[in-house]
Amino acid sequence: MSISFFVFRYYYQSTIKIESPEENLGSQVVIHLPDGKEVFTYENYIFEKDGRTYYKGERNTIDLTGGKVTYENWE
């Protein structure tokens, strides 16, 4: 009896699949800042507010005003 329970439990747990929803990050972009630095990110992390350009990440927001956004594939 107990062996069949463990076999059933193992089979049941192996059939459960948890999939996260696919996140649409947008196109890959490179932001060329006036000081020569570059920021590699995705289009959906960039927004404009009051005429300024910002990057909104998981933990911080960075002001990218004055930077030139170009759409490039990077790896």
XYZ file of N, CA and C in Angstrom, residues 23-28 42-44:
27
model
N 7.737 37.362 -20.858
C 7.760 38.804 -20.685
C 8.201 39.465 -21.983
N 7.444 40.449 -22.436
C 7.782 41.172 -23.655
C 8.630 42.375 -23.277
N 9.928 42.283 -23.515
C 10.852 43.348 -23.148
C 11.011 44.396 -24.232
N 10.567 44.113 -25.432
C 10.719 45.040 -26.542
C 12.035 44.824 -27.264
N 12.331 45.726 -28.147
C 13.563 45.646 -28.941
C 14.786 45.966 -28.093
N 15.925 45.465 -28.523
C 17.185 45.774 -27.857
C 17.634 47.160 -28.302
N 16.542 47.197 -22.863
C 15.414 46.895 -23.737
C 14.481 48.094 -23.807
N 13.769 48.185 -24.905
C 12.924 49.331 -25.193
C 11.856 49.580 -24.121
N 11.292 48.537 -23.550
C 10.208 48.705 -22.586
C 10.673 49.199 -21.219
